[in-house]
Each structure stands twice: as structure tokens, then as C-alpha cells.
PDB file of C-alpha atoms in Angstrom:
ATOM      1  CA  MET A1425     132.285  97.819  79.201  1.00  0.00           C
ATOM      2  CA  GLY A1426     128.868  95.776  78.535  1.00  0.00           C
ATOM      3  CA  ASP A1427     125.731  96.258  80.213  1.00  0.00           C
ATOM      4  CA  ALA A1428     125.969  93.536  82.801  1.00  0.00           C
ATOM      5  CA  GLU A1429     129.711  95.043  83.758  1.00  0.00           C
ATOM      6  CA  SER A1430     128.347  98.338  83.971  1.00  0.00           C
ATOM      7  CA  PHE A1431     125.630  97.175  86.253  1.00  0.00           C
ATOM      8  CA  ARG A1432     127.931  95.334  88.579  1.00  0.00           C
ATOM      9  CA  ALA A1433     130.405  98.417  88.729  1.00  0.00           C
ATOM     10  CA  GLY A1434     127.539 100.541  89.684  1.00  0.00           C
ATOM     11  CA  VAL A1435     126.359  98.004  92.320  1.00  0.00           C
ATOM     12  CA  ARG A1436     129.780  97.935  93.539  1.00  0.00           C
ATOM     13  CA  ALA A1437     130.364 101.760  93.745  1.00  0.00           C
ATOM     14  CA  ARG A1438     127.210 101.795  95.899  1.00  0.00           C
ATOM     15  CA  ALA A1439     127.724  99.013  97.971  1.00  0.00           C
ATOM     16  CA  ALA A1440     131.164 100.416  98.932  1.00  0.00           C
ATOM     17  CA  ALA A1441     129.421 103.683  99.686  1.00  0.00           C
ATOM     18  CA  MET A1442     127.044 102.117 102.013  1.00  0.00           C
ATOM     19  CA  LEU A1443     130.353 100.806 103.930  1.00  0.00           C
ATOM     20  CA  ASP A1444     132.037 104.208 103.850  1.00  0.00           C
ATOM     21  CA  SER A1445     129.488 106.467 104.965  1.00  0.00           C
ATOM     22  CA  ASP A1446     127.861 107.329 108.335  1.00  0.00           C
ATOM     23  CA  THR A1447     124.639 108.276 106.893  1.00  0.00           C
ATOM     24  CA  SER A1448     121.699 105.994 106.129  1.00  0.00           C
ATOM     25  CA  PRO A1449     122.411 103.284 103.478  1.00  0.00           C
ATOM     26  CA  TYR A1450     118.834 103.756 102.087  1.00  0.00           C
ATOM     27  CA  GLU A1451     120.013 106.226  99.338  1.00  0.00           C
ATOM     28  CA  PRO A1452     122.645 104.005  97.749  1.00  0.00           C
ATOM     29  CA  ALA A1453     120.465 100.861  98.217  1.00  0.00           C
ATOM     30  CA  LEU A1454     117.578 102.628  96.379  1.00  0.00           C
ATOM     31  CA  GLU A1455     120.437 103.592  93.580  1.00  0.00           C
ATOM     32  CA  ILE A1456     121.158  99.940  93.420  1.00  0.00           C
ATOM     33  CA  LEU A1457     117.400  98.969  92.752  1.00  0.00           C
ATOM     34  CA  SER A1458     117.153 101.793  90.384  1.00  0.00           C
ATOM     35  CA  LEU A1459     120.163 100.343  88.464  1.00  0.00           C
ATOM     36  CA  ALA A1460     118.556  96.888  88.271  1.00  0.00           C
ATOM     37  CA  SER A1461     115.299  98.246  87.437  1.00  0.00           C
ATOM     38  CA  GLY A1462     116.630 100.443  84.823  1.00  0.00           C
ATOM     39  CA  GLY A1463     116.643  97.861  81.927  1.00  0.00           C
ATOM     40  CA  ALA A1464     119.674  96.018  83.040  1.00  0.00           C
ATOM     41  CA  PRO A1465     120.166  93.002  80.529  1.00  0.00           C
ATOM     42  CA  VAL A1466     118.385  90.212  82.542  1.00  0.00           C
ATOM     43  CA  ASP A1467     118.649  87.679  79.656  1.00  0.00           C
ATOM     44  CA  ASN A1468     122.437  87.533  79.360  1.00  0.00           C
ATOM     45  CA  GLY A1469     122.933  84.661  81.832  1.00  0.00           C
ATOM     46  CA  ASP A1470     123.898  86.589  84.730  1.00  0.00           C
ATOM     47  CA  GLU A1471     121.846  85.367  87.556  1.00  0.00           C
ATOM     48  CA  ALA A1472     122.890  88.298  89.825  1.00  0.00           C
ATOM     49  CA  LEU A1473     121.241  91.084  87.861  1.00  0.00           C
ATOM     50  CA  HIS A1474     117.377  89.934  88.629  1.00  0.00           C
ATOM     51  CA  SER A1475     118.338  88.522  92.164  1.00  0.00           C
ATOM     52  CA  LEU A1476     119.789  91.794  93.302  1.00  0.00           C
ATOM     53  CA  ALA A1477     117.005  93.764  91.928  1.00  0.00           C
ATOM     54  CA  LEU A1478     114.756  91.513  94.322  1.00  0.00           C
ATOM     55  CA  ILE A1479     116.946  91.777  97.254  1.00  0.00           C
ATOM     56  CA  TRP A1480     117.519  95.521  97.129  1.00  0.00           C
ATOM     57  CA  GLY A1481     113.756  96.067  96.200  1.00  0.00           C
ATOM     58  CA  GLU A1482     112.833  94.341  99.302  1.00  0.00           C
ATOM     59  CA  LEU A1483     114.893  96.023 101.513  1.00  0.00           C
ATOM     60  CA  THR A1484     113.997  99.256 100.435  1.00  0.00           C
ATOM     61  CA  ASP A1485     110.410  98.526 100.558  1.00  0.00           C
ATOM     62  CA  ARG A1486     110.907  97.614 104.302  1.00  0.00           C
ATOM     63  CA  VAL A1487     111.836 101.223 104.900  1.00  0.00           C
ATOM     64  CA  GLU A1488     109.154 102.817 102.730  1.00  0.00           C
ATOM     65  CA  LEU A1489     106.468 100.454 103.619  1.00  0.00           C
ATOM     66  CA  ARG A1490     107.077  99.593 107.195  1.00  0.00           C
ATOM     67  CA  PRO A1491     109.048 102.475 108.802  1.00  0.00           C
ATOM     68  CA  GLU A1492     109.062 100.536 112.210  1.00  0.00           C
ATOM     69  CA  GLU A1493     111.551  98.116 110.467  1.00  0.00           C
ATOM     70  CA  THR A1494     113.877 100.917 109.295  1.00  0.00           C
ATOM     71  CA  ASP A1495     116.624  99.940 111.764  1.00  0.00           C
ATOM     72  CA  GLN A1496     116.594  96.394 110.825  1.00  0.00           C
ATOM     73  CA  ALA A1497     116.344  96.835 107.152  1.00  0.00           C
ATOM     74  CA  GLU A1498     119.314  99.664 107.333  1.00  0.00           C
ATOM     75  CA  THR A1499     121.387  96.871 109.158  1.00  0.00           C
ATOM     76  CA  HIS A1500     120.586  94.420 106.474  1.00  0.00           C
ATOM     77  CA  MET A1501     121.537  96.770 103.827  1.00  0.00           C
ATOM     78  CA  ILE A1502     125.100  97.241 105.367  1.00  0.00           C
ATOM     79  CA  THR A1503     125.388  93.525 105.695  1.00  0.00           C
ATOM     80  CA  ALA A1504     124.180  92.692 102.257  1.00  0.00           C
ATOM     81  CA  ALA A1505     126.739  95.234 100.743  1.00  0.00           C
ATOM     82  CA  ARG A1506     129.414  93.855 102.856  1.00  0.00           C
ATOM     83  CA  GLU A1507     128.941  90.364 101.809  1.00  0.00           C
ATOM     84  CA  TRP A1508     128.193  91.215  98.141  1.00  0.00           C
ATOM     85  CA  LEU A1509     131.585  92.954  97.879  1.00  0.00           C
ATOM     86  CA  ALA A1510     133.293  89.820  99.497  1.00  0.00           C
ATOM     87  CA  VAL A1511     131.653  87.385  96.901  1.00  0.00           C
ATOM     88  CA  GLU A1512     131.348  89.534  93.568  1.00  0.00           C
ATOM     89  CA  ASP A1513     132.916  87.689  90.672  1.00  0.00           C
ATOM     90  CA  ASP A1514     133.026  84.590  92.310  1.00  0.00           C
ATOM     91  CA  ARG A1515     130.055  83.010  90.680  1.00  0.00           C
ATOM     92  CA  GLU A1516     129.762  79.976  93.163  1.00  0.00           C
ATOM     93  CA  ALA A1517     130.046  82.271  95.961  1.00  0.00           C
ATOM     94  CA  GLU A1518     127.525  84.796  94.430  1.00  0.00           C
ATOM     95  CA  GLY A1519     125.015  82.220  93.693  1.00  0.00           C
ATOM     96  CA  GLN A1520     125.224  81.133  97.596  1.00  0.00           C
ATOM     97  CA  TYR A1521     125.038  84.747  98.586  1.00  0.00           C
ATOM     98  CA  LEU A1522     121.760  85.347  96.510  1.00  0.00           C
ATOM     99  CA  SER A1523     120.180  82.056  97.563  1.00  0.00           C
ATOM    100  CA  ARG A1524     120.617  82.898 101.171  1.00  0.00           C
ATOM    101  CA  TRP A1525     119.635  86.430 101.148  1.00  0.00           C
ATOM    102  CA  LEU A1526     116.339  85.726  98.911  1.00  0.00           C
ATOM    103  CA  HIS A1527     115.340  82.477 100.322  1.00  0.00           C
ATOM    104  CA  ASP A1528     116.787  82.252 104.067  1.00  0.00           C
ATOM    105  CA  ILE A1529     116.666  85.975 105.306  1.00  0.00           C
ATOM    106  CA  LEU A1530     114.206  87.783 102.821  1.00  0.00           C
ATOM    107  CA  GLY A1531     111.853  84.725 102.756  1.00  0.00           C
ATOM    108  CA  TYR A1532     111.335  84.354  99.079  1.00  0.00           C
ATOM    109  CA  GLU A1533     110.049  80.794  98.220  1.00  0.00           C
ATOM    110  CA  ARG A1534     112.633  78.339  96.773  1.00  0.00           C
ATOM    111  CA  PRO A1535     111.783  77.068  93.309  1.00  0.00           C
ATOM    112  CA  ALA A1536     110.315  73.601  93.324  1.00  0.00           C
ATOM    113  CA  SER A1537     113.083  70.852  92.326  1.00  0.00           C
ATOM    114  CA  SER A1538     112.656  69.286  89.050  1.00  0.00           C
TER     115      SER A1538
END
């Protein structure tokens, strides 16, 4: 299994754990961020690798830096996990998911069109 496949399997397992647990999704979310930040191959053409790091970094930062937003952030984590599991491995659907989460939900600026 290649690095990208291992990364995706790790994300899948942790996203599924968030949905199968009655505990806080924060720890599995932090593990996804750790996977993404731990040297995952970002130059292999897999757009999801970098974008997932941004999404999960923002969601975990909200818990750490703005504790008053913990409930909303944890709700977003569960929704993001559920939606990722529904679209993973469909590159077009993944692209829509990543764009929606990064730009529409989390407020990252869209790149300027060429």
C-alpha cells in the first residue's frame, strides 16, 4: 500500500470511529490532522491530502483556541467525517466536498481564477 493509500485508510478509520462513538470526536480528528501533518505525500497529485489537513486543522483549532465553539466544532467534525466517508474514492465528489468545506463552511478564500 502506498503512502497516499495508507493516509486515506487512516482517515477512513478515524472518520468511521467518530461516527461509531458516543465520545468526543476531537481525538480522532486530531489523529487525522496528525496523519496529514506527518509527512503524507502532498505532491503525488492527490488533492485531498493537503485539503484534509487544512479542514481538520481548522476544526481542531476551534476546540483548542476557541473553547466556546467546541460544541459547534465537534458537530462539524462528525458531519465532515460522515460526508467524507460518503464521497471518498469518487474524485469529483471529493473535490466538491473539499471545496465546500474549505471555502463555504470554514471560510478559506477561493483561489483567483486564471
